Amino acid sequence: MNEEMIHIFYNGEILTFDQGNSKVNAMAIFQDKILTIGMEVEVRREVEKFLKSYNRTHPNKIKVQETDLGGTCIVPGFIDAHMHPGLYIIFKTQLDLSGVRSYAELEDILKKEDQRLEPGKWILGLKLMEETFKDPVERRFPNRYDLDKMCSSRPILIFRYDGHICVVNSAVLEIIGINATTLKKFTSISGEIKVDSGGNPTGIFTEGAMSLILDKMPSPDIQQLQEAAKKVSTELASFGITTCGGIIQAGEEGPAGKAGAIELALIEALIREDLLEQDYVFYIITDKPKKLKRLRKSISKLNKEPNRFVVGGIKLFADGTFGASTAYMFEPFADSPNGTCGFMVHEKEELYKLAKETFELGFQIACHTIGDKANRIVVDMFQDLLKGFEGKARQCRIEHASQLTREVITDIADLGLILVCQPAFINSEYTWLEKRLGPKRIRYTYPFRSLIDAGVLIAGASDAPVESANVFKAIQACVTRNGFVVEEVIPTIEALRMFTINAAYALGQETIKGSLEKGKLADFLILKQNPISLPSEQLGMIQILTTYHRGKPIYLAE
């Protein structure tokens, strides 16, 4: 039988992120919760009172452990309100192409992988960032003709880093049966199957059309996935993340087709095997909202502790991304040769129908929305949805909210909608966004300062594995923006709130986590430096000494 223990932390700088942003120097935890928090004298007094009461009614006396923080800093555990755990794990088993900077490098990697793999195995490459290639002439997404020159002996599938556009070689096109003659059979697919001037498929697929490939793609080995899950949990803990908003596919009707059913089964299996360290609130990609009730019941049965794994709502898609030029815009992309404005993945009427059914079931709606016109449509959709449902705005989330207008920001604030934003997008996009959007529109691209000034609640997220889940690098992006539209920088404390109490609110868990207060879960980090007092350019290098999740250390710095 484990001994009961009170753990007192003292002589530190503790940032609580409670309603008053209190700063104290001591905290005591018992089991998985915060027993008391405040100045050291008060905390010790409260611990003594608790011990006397507890020892009168329990046969086993409690031991007290003390940690002198030595001036280090404690903050709440970080919460990533939007990431993709299944994809994150799968990506760990495949080629990471984020460091590729030329077509020659890409060819070299593919040829080495071709030599390594058994015959018939697919090559899956992820996170290609063609906008970062050294030669400006090469800054275009590859097509099947490029891949065929590099390797034609086996199927190749490569995803752009944003995950909304992919390319395959001719071997894959043959497997899925797409050619100039058969294209007409796939006109009902959402998204695009791009063709050349002769009407032949180029191997490039966007948005929902990617399901045609994912349906045929072999699944990784289960042992590989289990090992990858351990690596992901450890990596998240090293970034200080104790809770995640997990976006997962839940069936063959989603954009990933059969791969969606595999992703849900993978997550459920990993929960059963205790391979996920963090808490998760899941948002399900499905076009059947009633499925949420069944999933909430089945996943709740897997909980060994209260609220470890929860189904929070549905994930919907309004449009695409800047990188794939599929975000829905009022005006064409500035660098588009054919004047494209992107497109809606689901029209307003379809979004409203799915959102209304989800809303009435009591779940949240998390709607992926990037372009300025898409955001206008989605805000209008939520406005229609909320008529007669005052006080229910917290069920309405806009994911990303990348390109806004001043009028849309005002309406978001008036309605009380929640925005879940990814500061790490700035790190990946700041060098090329002005070229794609033009100098006028970038003024309201990731406009965090304008949103906060308007009274909008912004929750922080990574969209991992699309971006790194490193929270302090994301916080630095909020505070410096790499020089991109510096009018929209925000103070460090606001950036920290995005990944703590604001993110907890976005997940509907602000009463149990997100701030350090008596009775809340003991999710917290011990940091070598106080981020509030550090120069902004050093925030991304803060050292996390220990990550505590529900009162137990899940990461210790070496």
Coordinates of C-alpha atoms in Angstrom, one line a residue:
M1 CA 0.0 0.0 0.0
N2 CA 1.4 3.4 -1.0
E3 CA 2.0 5.9 1.7
E4 CA -0.1 9.0 1.6
M5 CA 2.1 12.1 1.1
I6 CA 1.7 15.9 1.2
H7 CA 4.3 17.6 -1.0
I8 CA 5.1 21.2 -0.1
F9 CA 6.9 23.4 -2.7
Y10 CA 8.3 26.7 -1.3
N11 CA 10.8 29.5 -1.9
G12 CA 9.8 29.9 -5.6
E13 CA 7.9 32.3 -7.9
I14 CA 4.5 30.7 -8.5
L15 CA 2.3 32.2 -11.2
T16 CA -1.2 31.0 -10.5
F17 CA -3.2 32.5 -13.5
D18 CA -6.2 32.7 -11.2
Q19 CA -8.7 35.5 -11.7
G20 CA -6.4 38.0 -10.1
N21 CA -3.2 36.6 -11.7
S22 CA -1.9 36.1 -8.1
K23 CA 1.8 35.5 -7.5
V24 CA 2.7 33.5 -4.5
N25 CA 5.7 31.5 -3.2
A26 CA 4.4 28.2 -1.9
M27 CA 2.0 25.4 -2.7
A28 CA 1.1 22.0 -1.2
I29 CA -0.4 19.1 -3.1
F30 CA -2.1 16.0 -1.8
Q31 CA -2.9 13.0 -4.0
D32 CA -3.8 14.4 -7.4
K33 CA -4.9 17.9 -6.3
I34 CA -3.7 21.2 -4.9
L35 CA -4.3 21.2 -1.2
T36 CA -3.5 24.8 -0.6
I37 CA -1.5 27.6 -2.3
G38 CA -0.4 31.0 -1.1
M39 CA 2.5 32.6 0.8
E40 CA 4.7 30.1 2.7
V41 CA 3.4 30.9 6.2
E42 CA -0.2 30.5 5.1
V43 CA 0.5 27.2 3.3
R44 CA 2.3 25.6 6.2
R45 CA -0.5 26.7 8.5
E46 CA -3.1 25.1 6.2
V47 CA -1.1 21.9 5.9
E48 CA -0.9 21.6 9.8
K49 CA -4.7 22.1 10.1
F50 CA -5.3 19.5 7.4
L51 CA -2.9 17.0 9.1
K52 CA -4.6 17.3 12.5
S53 CA -8.0 16.7 10.9
Y54 CA -6.9 13.9 8.7
N55 CA -4.9 12.0 11.4
R56 CA -7.9 12.0 13.7
T57 CA -10.0 10.1 11.2
H58 CA -7.5 7.9 9.4
P59 CA -5.3 5.1 10.8
N60 CA -2.3 5.8 8.5
K61 CA -0.5 9.0 9.2
I62 CA 0.6 11.2 6.3
K63 CA 4.2 12.0 5.5
V64 CA 5.3 15.5 4.4
Q65 CA 7.8 15.9 1.7
E66 CA 9.3 19.4 1.0
T67 CA 11.0 20.8 -2.1
D68 CA 12.9 24.1 -1.9
L69 CA 12.4 25.6 -5.3
G70 CA 15.4 27.8 -4.8
G71 CA 13.9 30.7 -6.7
T72 CA 12.7 28.7 -9.7
C73 CA 9.2 29.3 -11.1
I74 CA 6.0 27.2 -11.1
V75 CA 3.3 27.7 -13.7
P76 CA 0.2 25.7 -14.5
G77 CA 0.6 22.7 -16.8
F78 CA 0.2 23.7 -20.4
I79 CA -2.9 22.8 -22.4
D80 CA -2.8 22.3 -26.2
A81 CA -6.4 22.9 -27.2
H82 CA -6.1 21.5 -30.7
M83 CA -3.8 18.8 -31.9
H84 CA -4.0 15.4 -33.7
P85 CA -2.8 12.6 -31.4
G86 CA -3.4 9.8 -33.9
L87 CA -1.6 11.5 -36.7
Y88 CA 1.1 12.7 -34.3
I89 CA 1.8 9.1 -33.4
I90 CA 1.6 7.8 -37.0
F91 CA 4.0 10.6 -38.2
K92 CA 6.6 9.4 -35.7
T93 CA 6.8 6.1 -37.7
Q94 CA 7.3 7.8 -41.1
L95 CA 9.7 10.2 -43.0
D96 CA 9.9 13.7 -41.7
L97 CA 10.6 16.0 -44.7
S98 CA 10.4 19.3 -42.8
G99 CA 14.2 19.8 -43.1
V100 CA 14.3 19.3 -46.9
R101 CA 15.5 22.4 -48.7
S102 CA 15.8 21.3 -52.4
Y103 CA 14.5 18.8 -54.9
A104 CA 18.0 17.1 -54.8
E105 CA 17.7 16.6 -51.1
L106 CA 14.2 15.2 -51.5
E107 CA 15.4 12.8 -54.2
D108 CA 18.3 11.6 -52.1
I109 CA 16.0 10.8 -49.1
L110 CA 13.4 9.0 -51.3
K111 CA 16.1 6.9 -52.9
K112 CA 17.6 5.9 -49.6
E113 CA 14.2 5.0 -48.3
D114 CA 13.5 2.9 -51.4
Q115 CA 16.7 0.9 -50.7
R116 CA 15.8 0.4 -47.1
L117 CA 12.2 -0.8 -47.5
E118 CA 11.0 -4.2 -48.5
P119 CA 9.5 -4.5 -52.0
G120 CA 5.9 -3.3 -52.2
K121 CA 6.1 -1.1 -49.1
W122 CA 4.8 2.5 -49.5
I123 CA 7.1 5.5 -48.9
L124 CA 5.2 8.0 -46.8
G125 CA 6.8 11.5 -46.4
L126 CA 5.4 14.2 -44.2
K127 CA 5.7 17.9 -43.5
L128 CA 7.3 18.9 -46.8
M129 CA 7.7 22.7 -46.8
E130 CA 8.4 23.7 -50.4
E131 CA 8.2 27.4 -49.5
T132 CA 11.5 27.1 -47.6
F133 CA 13.5 25.6 -50.5
K134 CA 16.7 27.5 -51.1
D135 CA 16.2 28.1 -54.8
P136 CA 13.1 30.3 -55.5
V137 CA 12.5 28.4 -58.7
E138 CA 12.0 25.2 -56.8
R139 CA 9.4 26.7 -54.4
R140 CA 6.5 24.8 -55.8
F141 CA 4.8 21.7 -54.6
P142 CA 6.0 18.6 -56.5
N143 CA 3.8 16.6 -58.9
R144 CA 3.7 13.0 -59.9
Y145 CA 6.2 13.6 -62.7
D146 CA 8.7 14.9 -60.2
L147 CA 8.2 11.9 -58.0
D148 CA 8.4 9.4 -60.9
K149 CA 11.8 10.7 -61.8
M150 CA 13.0 10.3 -58.2
C151 CA 11.5 6.8 -57.6
S152 CA 9.0 4.9 -59.7
S153 CA 9.5 1.4 -58.3
R154 CA 7.1 1.7 -55.4
P155 CA 4.1 3.8 -54.2
I156 CA 5.0 7.3 -52.8
L157 CA 2.8 9.6 -50.9
I158 CA 4.0 13.0 -49.6
F159 CA 2.0 15.5 -47.5
R160 CA 2.6 19.2 -47.4
Y161 CA 3.3 20.3 -43.8
D162 CA -0.3 21.7 -43.3
G163 CA -1.8 18.3 -44.1
H164 CA -4.4 19.7 -46.5
I165 CA -2.6 18.8 -49.8
C166 CA -0.6 15.8 -50.9
V167 CA 1.1 14.3 -53.9
V168 CA 1.5 10.8 -55.1
N169 CA 3.5 9.1 -57.9
S170 CA 2.1 7.2 -60.8
A171 CA 2.3 3.9 -58.9
V172 CA -0.3 5.2 -56.4
L173 CA -2.6 6.6 -59.1
E174 CA -2.6 3.2 -60.6
I175 CA -3.5 1.5 -57.3
I176 CA -6.5 3.9 -56.7
G177 CA -7.5 3.7 -60.4
I178 CA -7.4 7.4 -61.3
N179 CA -6.4 8.5 -64.8
A180 CA -7.7 10.9 -67.4
T181 CA -10.5 8.4 -68.4
T182 CA -11.7 7.6 -64.9
L183 CA -11.6 11.1 -63.4
K184 CA -15.3 11.8 -64.1
K185 CA -16.2 9.1 -61.6
F186 CA -14.8 11.2 -58.8
T187 CA -16.5 14.6 -59.4
S188 CA -18.6 14.3 -56.2
I189 CA -15.5 14.2 -54.0
S190 CA -14.9 17.3 -51.9
G191 CA -11.6 18.9 -52.6
E192 CA -9.6 18.8 -55.8
I193 CA -7.9 16.2 -58.0
K194 CA -5.6 18.5 -59.9
V195 CA -5.0 17.9 -63.6
D196 CA -2.5 19.2 -66.2
S197 CA -3.3 21.0 -69.5
G198 CA -3.9 17.6 -71.1
G199 CA -6.5 16.6 -68.5
N200 CA -4.2 14.1 -66.9
P201 CA -4.1 13.9 -63.1
T202 CA -0.9 15.5 -61.7
G203 CA -0.9 13.4 -58.6
I204 CA -1.8 16.4 -56.4
F205 CA -4.9 16.0 -54.2
T206 CA -6.4 18.6 -51.7
E207 CA -8.8 18.4 -48.8
G208 CA -11.5 15.6 -49.0
A209 CA -10.1 14.2 -52.2
M210 CA -7.1 12.9 -50.2
S211 CA -9.4 10.2 -48.7
L212 CA -9.1 8.3 -52.0
I213 CA -5.5 7.7 -51.2
L214 CA -5.8 7.2 -47.5
D215 CA -8.3 4.4 -48.0
K216 CA -5.6 2.4 -49.9
M217 CA -2.6 3.3 -47.7
P218 CA -1.3 0.4 -45.6
S219 CA -1.4 0.9 -41.8
P220 CA 1.9 1.0 -39.8
D221 CA 2.9 -2.0 -37.6
I222 CA 1.1 -2.0 -34.2
Q223 CA 4.4 -2.4 -32.3
Q224 CA 5.8 0.7 -34.2
L225 CA 2.7 2.6 -33.2
Q226 CA 3.0 1.6 -29.5
E227 CA 6.6 2.8 -29.4
A228 CA 5.7 6.0 -31.2
A229 CA 2.9 6.6 -28.7
K230 CA 5.4 6.5 -25.8
K231 CA 7.7 8.9 -27.7
V232 CA 4.8 11.3 -28.3
S233 CA 3.7 11.3 -24.6
T234 CA 7.3 11.9 -23.5
E235 CA 7.8 14.7 -26.0
L236 CA 4.5 16.4 -25.0
A237 CA 5.6 16.1 -21.3
S238 CA 9.0 17.7 -22.2
F239 CA 7.1 20.6 -23.6
G240 CA 5.1 20.9 -20.4
I241 CA 1.8 19.7 -21.9
T242 CA -0.5 18.0 -19.4
T243 CA -3.8 18.2 -21.4
C244 CA -4.7 18.0 -25.1
G245 CA -7.7 18.8 -27.2
G246 CA -7.4 15.8 -29.5
I247 CA -8.8 15.9 -33.0
I248 CA -9.5 12.4 -34.2
Q249 CA -11.3 10.7 -37.1
A250 CA -14.1 8.4 -36.1
G251 CA -15.2 6.4 -39.2
E252 CA -15.2 5.8 -42.9
E253 CA -17.5 8.8 -43.6
G254 CA -14.8 11.4 -42.6
P255 CA -12.2 13.0 -44.9
A256 CA -9.7 10.2 -44.2
G257 CA -12.2 7.4 -45.2
K258 CA -11.3 4.0 -43.7
A259 CA -8.1 5.5 -42.2
G260 CA -10.5 7.4 -39.8
A261 CA -11.8 4.2 -38.3
I262 CA -8.3 3.0 -37.8
E263 CA -7.3 6.2 -36.0
L264 CA -10.2 5.9 -33.5
A265 CA -9.3 2.2 -32.9
L266 CA -5.7 3.2 -32.3
I267 CA -6.5 5.9 -29.8
E268 CA -8.9 3.5 -27.9
A269 CA -6.2 0.8 -27.8
L270 CA -3.6 3.2 -26.5
I271 CA -5.9 4.3 -23.7
R272 CA -6.5 0.7 -22.7
E273 CA -2.8 0.1 -22.6
D274 CA -2.0 3.2 -20.6
L275 CA 0.3 4.6 -23.3
L276 CA -1.2 8.2 -23.3
E277 CA 0.2 10.2 -20.3
Q278 CA -1.8 13.4 -20.9
D279 CA -5.5 14.1 -20.3
Y280 CA -7.5 14.4 -23.6
V281 CA -10.7 16.1 -24.6
F282 CA -11.5 14.6 -28.0
Y283 CA -13.2 16.4 -30.9
I284 CA -14.5 14.0 -33.5
I285 CA -14.4 14.4 -37.3
T286 CA -17.7 12.9 -38.4
D287 CA -20.8 13.8 -40.3
K288 CA -23.0 11.9 -37.9
P289 CA -23.3 14.0 -34.7
K290 CA -25.3 11.3 -32.9
K291 CA -22.1 9.2 -32.9
L292 CA -20.7 11.6 -30.3
K293 CA -23.1 10.2 -27.6
R294 CA -22.0 6.6 -28.3
L295 CA -18.3 7.6 -28.3
R296 CA -18.6 9.6 -25.1
K297 CA -20.1 6.6 -23.4
S298 CA -17.5 4.1 -24.7
I299 CA -14.5 6.4 -24.0
S300 CA -15.7 7.3 -20.5
K301 CA -15.6 3.6 -19.7
L302 CA -11.8 3.6 -20.4
N303 CA -11.2 6.3 -17.7
K304 CA -9.2 5.0 -14.7
E305 CA -9.3 8.5 -13.2
P306 CA -12.1 11.1 -13.5
N307 CA -12.0 13.3 -16.7
R308 CA -8.9 11.7 -18.1
F309 CA -10.5 11.1 -21.5
V310 CA -13.6 13.0 -22.5
V311 CA -15.5 13.5 -25.8
G312 CA -16.0 17.3 -26.1
G313 CA -17.6 17.8 -29.4
I314 CA -17.4 17.6 -33.2
K315 CA -14.8 18.9 -35.6
L316 CA -16.1 20.5 -38.8
F317 CA -14.3 22.0 -41.8
A318 CA -15.3 25.2 -43.5
D319 CA -12.3 25.7 -45.8
G320 CA -8.7 24.7 -46.4
T321 CA -5.3 26.4 -45.8
F322 CA -3.1 29.3 -47.0
G323 CA -0.3 26.8 -47.9
A324 CA -2.6 24.8 -50.3
S325 CA -4.3 28.0 -51.5
T326 CA -7.6 26.4 -50.5
A327 CA -8.6 28.9 -47.7
Y328 CA -11.8 30.7 -48.8
M329 CA -11.0 34.4 -49.4
F330 CA -13.0 37.4 -50.5
E331 CA -10.3 38.3 -53.0
P332 CA -7.9 36.0 -55.0
F333 CA -4.6 35.0 -53.5
A334 CA -2.0 37.6 -54.4
D335 CA 0.4 35.0 -55.9
S336 CA -2.3 32.9 -57.7
P337 CA -1.7 32.8 -61.5
N338 CA -5.4 31.8 -62.1
G339 CA -7.0 34.2 -59.6
T340 CA -8.2 31.4 -57.2
C341 CA -10.0 32.5 -54.0
G342 CA -10.0 29.0 -52.5
F343 CA -13.3 27.2 -51.7
M344 CA -15.6 26.0 -48.9
V345 CA -15.2 22.4 -48.0
H346 CA -18.7 22.4 -46.6
E347 CA -21.2 25.1 -47.5
K348 CA -22.9 27.2 -44.8
E349 CA -26.2 25.3 -45.0
E350 CA -24.4 22.0 -44.5
L351 CA -22.3 23.4 -41.6
Y352 CA -25.4 24.8 -39.9
K353 CA -27.3 21.5 -40.1
L354 CA -24.4 19.5 -38.5
A355 CA -23.7 22.3 -36.0
K356 CA -27.3 22.5 -34.9
E357 CA -27.6 18.8 -34.4
T358 CA -24.4 18.8 -32.4
F359 CA -25.5 21.9 -30.4
E360 CA -28.8 20.3 -29.4
L361 CA -27.0 17.2 -28.2
G362 CA -25.0 19.4 -25.8
F363 CA -21.6 19.1 -27.5
Q364 CA -19.2 21.7 -28.7
I365 CA -18.7 22.6 -32.3
A366 CA -15.1 23.2 -33.4
C367 CA -15.0 24.5 -36.9
H368 CA -11.8 24.7 -38.9
T369 CA -11.8 28.2 -40.6
I370 CA -8.9 29.9 -42.2
G371 CA -9.8 32.5 -44.9
D372 CA -11.5 35.9 -44.4
K373 CA -14.6 34.9 -46.3
A374 CA -14.9 31.5 -44.6
N375 CA -14.6 33.2 -41.2
R376 CA -17.4 35.6 -42.2
I377 CA -19.6 32.7 -43.2
V378 CA -18.9 30.7 -40.0
V379 CA -19.5 33.6 -37.7
D380 CA -22.8 34.2 -39.4
M381 CA -23.6 30.5 -39.1
F382 CA -22.9 30.6 -35.3
Q383 CA -24.9 33.8 -35.0
D384 CA -27.9 32.0 -36.5
L385 CA -27.3 29.0 -34.3
L386 CA -27.2 31.1 -31.1
K387 CA -30.6 32.8 -31.6
G388 CA -32.7 31.8 -28.7
F389 CA -29.7 30.1 -26.9
E390 CA -28.2 32.9 -24.8
G391 CA -25.3 31.8 -22.6
K392 CA -24.5 28.9 -24.9
A393 CA -21.7 30.6 -26.9
R394 CA -19.0 28.5 -25.3
Q395 CA -20.2 25.6 -27.3
C396 CA -19.0 27.4 -30.4
R397 CA -15.3 27.3 -31.3
I398 CA -13.5 28.6 -34.4
E399 CA -10.3 26.7 -35.0
H400 CA -7.4 28.8 -36.4
A401 CA -9.4 31.9 -37.3
S402 CA -6.3 32.9 -39.3
Q403 CA -7.6 35.7 -41.6
L404 CA -10.2 38.1 -40.1
T405 CA -11.6 41.5 -40.8
R406 CA -12.3 44.2 -38.3
E407 CA -16.0 43.6 -38.6
V408 CA -15.7 39.9 -38.0
I409 CA -13.5 40.5 -34.9
T410 CA -16.3 42.8 -33.5
D411 CA -19.0 40.2 -34.2
I412 CA -16.9 37.4 -32.6
A413 CA -16.5 39.5 -29.5
D414 CA -20.2 40.4 -29.3
L415 CA -21.2 36.7 -29.7
G416 CA -18.7 35.5 -27.2
L417 CA -17.3 32.8 -29.5
I418 CA -14.1 31.0 -28.5
L419 CA -11.1 31.1 -30.9
V420 CA -8.5 28.3 -30.8
C421 CA -5.4 29.7 -32.5
Q422 CA -1.9 28.3 -33.4
P423 CA 0.9 30.8 -32.9
A424 CA 3.4 28.3 -34.3
F425 CA 1.8 29.0 -37.7
I426 CA 3.6 32.3 -37.6
N427 CA 7.0 30.5 -37.2
S428 CA 6.3 28.5 -40.4
E429 CA 4.6 31.1 -42.5
Y430 CA 6.0 34.5 -41.8
T431 CA 8.6 34.4 -44.6
W432 CA 6.0 33.9 -47.4
L433 CA 2.5 35.0 -46.1
E434 CA 2.8 38.5 -47.5
K435 CA 3.5 37.1 -50.9
R436 CA 0.4 34.9 -50.8
L437 CA -2.0 37.4 -49.1
G438 CA -0.6 40.8 -50.1
P439 CA 0.4 43.7 -47.8
K440 CA -3.1 44.8 -47.0
R441 CA -4.6 41.5 -45.8
I442 CA -1.7 40.5 -43.5
R443 CA -2.7 43.3 -41.1
Y444 CA -5.5 41.0 -39.9
T445 CA -3.6 37.7 -40.2
Y446 CA -3.3 36.0 -36.7
P447 CA -4.4 39.3 -35.1
F448 CA -3.9 38.3 -31.5
R449 CA -3.6 41.8 -30.1
S450 CA -6.7 43.1 -31.9
L451 CA -8.7 40.1 -30.7
I452 CA -7.6 40.5 -27.0
D453 CA -8.3 44.2 -27.1
A454 CA -11.8 43.4 -28.4
G455 CA -12.4 41.0 -25.5
V456 CA -12.2 37.8 -27.4
L457 CA -11.0 34.7 -25.5
I458 CA -8.1 33.0 -27.4
A459 CA -7.0 29.5 -26.5
G460 CA -3.5 28.3 -27.6
A461 CA -2.8 25.2 -29.6
S462 CA -0.2 23.7 -31.9
D463 CA -2.1 21.7 -34.5
A464 CA 0.6 19.1 -34.0
P465 CA 2.0 17.2 -35.9
V466 CA 1.4 19.9 -38.5
E467 CA 3.5 22.2 -36.3
S468 CA 5.8 21.6 -33.3
A469 CA 4.0 21.2 -30.0
N470 CA 6.8 23.2 -28.3
V471 CA 4.7 25.7 -26.2
F472 CA 7.5 28.1 -25.3
K473 CA 8.4 28.5 -29.0
A474 CA 4.7 29.2 -29.7
I475 CA 4.7 31.8 -26.8
Q476 CA 7.8 33.4 -28.3
A477 CA 5.9 33.7 -31.6
C478 CA 3.1 35.5 -29.8
V479 CA 5.5 38.0 -28.2
T480 CA 7.9 38.6 -31.2
R481 CA 5.9 37.4 -34.2
N482 CA 9.4 37.1 -35.9
G483 CA 8.8 40.7 -37.0
F484 CA 5.6 39.8 -38.9
V485 CA 2.9 42.5 -38.3
V486 CA 4.5 43.6 -35.0
E487 CA 1.4 45.7 -34.1
E488 CA -0.2 42.4 -33.2
V489 CA 2.4 41.2 -30.6
I490 CA 1.0 40.5 -27.1
P491 CA 2.7 40.4 -23.6
T492 CA 4.1 37.2 -22.3
I493 CA 1.5 36.9 -19.6
E494 CA -1.3 37.0 -22.2
A495 CA 0.5 34.3 -24.3
L496 CA 0.8 32.1 -21.2
R497 CA -2.9 32.5 -20.5
M498 CA -3.6 31.2 -24.0
F499 CA -2.0 27.9 -23.1
T500 CA -3.3 27.6 -19.5
I501 CA -6.6 29.0 -18.2
N502 CA -7.9 30.1 -21.7
A503 CA -7.3 26.7 -23.2
A504 CA -8.9 25.0 -20.1
Y505 CA -12.0 27.2 -20.8
A506 CA -12.0 26.2 -24.4
L507 CA -12.1 22.6 -23.4
G508 CA -14.8 23.1 -20.8
Q509 CA -12.4 22.2 -18.0
E510 CA -11.6 25.5 -16.3
T511 CA -13.1 24.4 -13.0
I512 CA -10.5 21.6 -12.6
K513 CA -7.4 22.9 -14.4
G514 CA -5.7 25.8 -16.2
S515 CA -4.8 27.7 -13.1
L516 CA -3.2 26.9 -9.7
E517 CA -6.0 27.1 -7.1
K518 CA -7.0 25.1 -4.1
G519 CA -8.9 21.9 -5.2
K520 CA -7.8 21.9 -8.8
L521 CA -5.7 19.1 -10.3
A522 CA -2.0 19.3 -9.5
D523 CA -0.9 19.9 -13.1
F524 CA 2.1 22.2 -13.1
L525 CA 5.6 22.9 -14.3
I526 CA 8.8 23.8 -12.5
L527 CA 10.8 26.2 -14.8
K528 CA 14.4 27.3 -14.4
Q529 CA 13.4 30.9 -15.2
N530 CA 10.3 33.0 -14.7
P531 CA 9.1 33.7 -18.3
I532 CA 7.5 37.0 -17.3
S533 CA 11.0 38.5 -16.5
L534 CA 12.8 37.0 -19.5
P535 CA 13.6 39.0 -22.7
S536 CA 11.2 38.0 -25.4
E537 CA 13.8 36.5 -27.7
Q538 CA 14.8 34.0 -24.9
L539 CA 11.3 32.6 -24.3
G540 CA 11.7 29.7 -26.7
M541 CA 14.7 28.4 -24.7
I542 CA 13.2 28.3 -21.3
Q543 CA 14.2 25.0 -19.5
I544 CA 11.4 22.9 -18.1
L545 CA 12.8 21.1 -15.0
T546 CA 9.8 19.0 -14.1
T547 CA 6.3 18.4 -15.5
Y548 CA 3.7 17.3 -13.0
H549 CA 0.5 15.7 -14.1
R550 CA -2.2 14.9 -11.5
G551 CA 0.4 15.2 -8.8
K552 CA 3.0 12.9 -10.3
P553 CA 6.1 13.9 -12.3
I554 CA 5.9 12.7 -15.9
Y555 CA 9.0 14.5 -17.1
L556 CA 12.3 15.3 -15.4
A557 CA 15.0 17.3 -17.2
E558 CA 18.3 15.3 -17.6

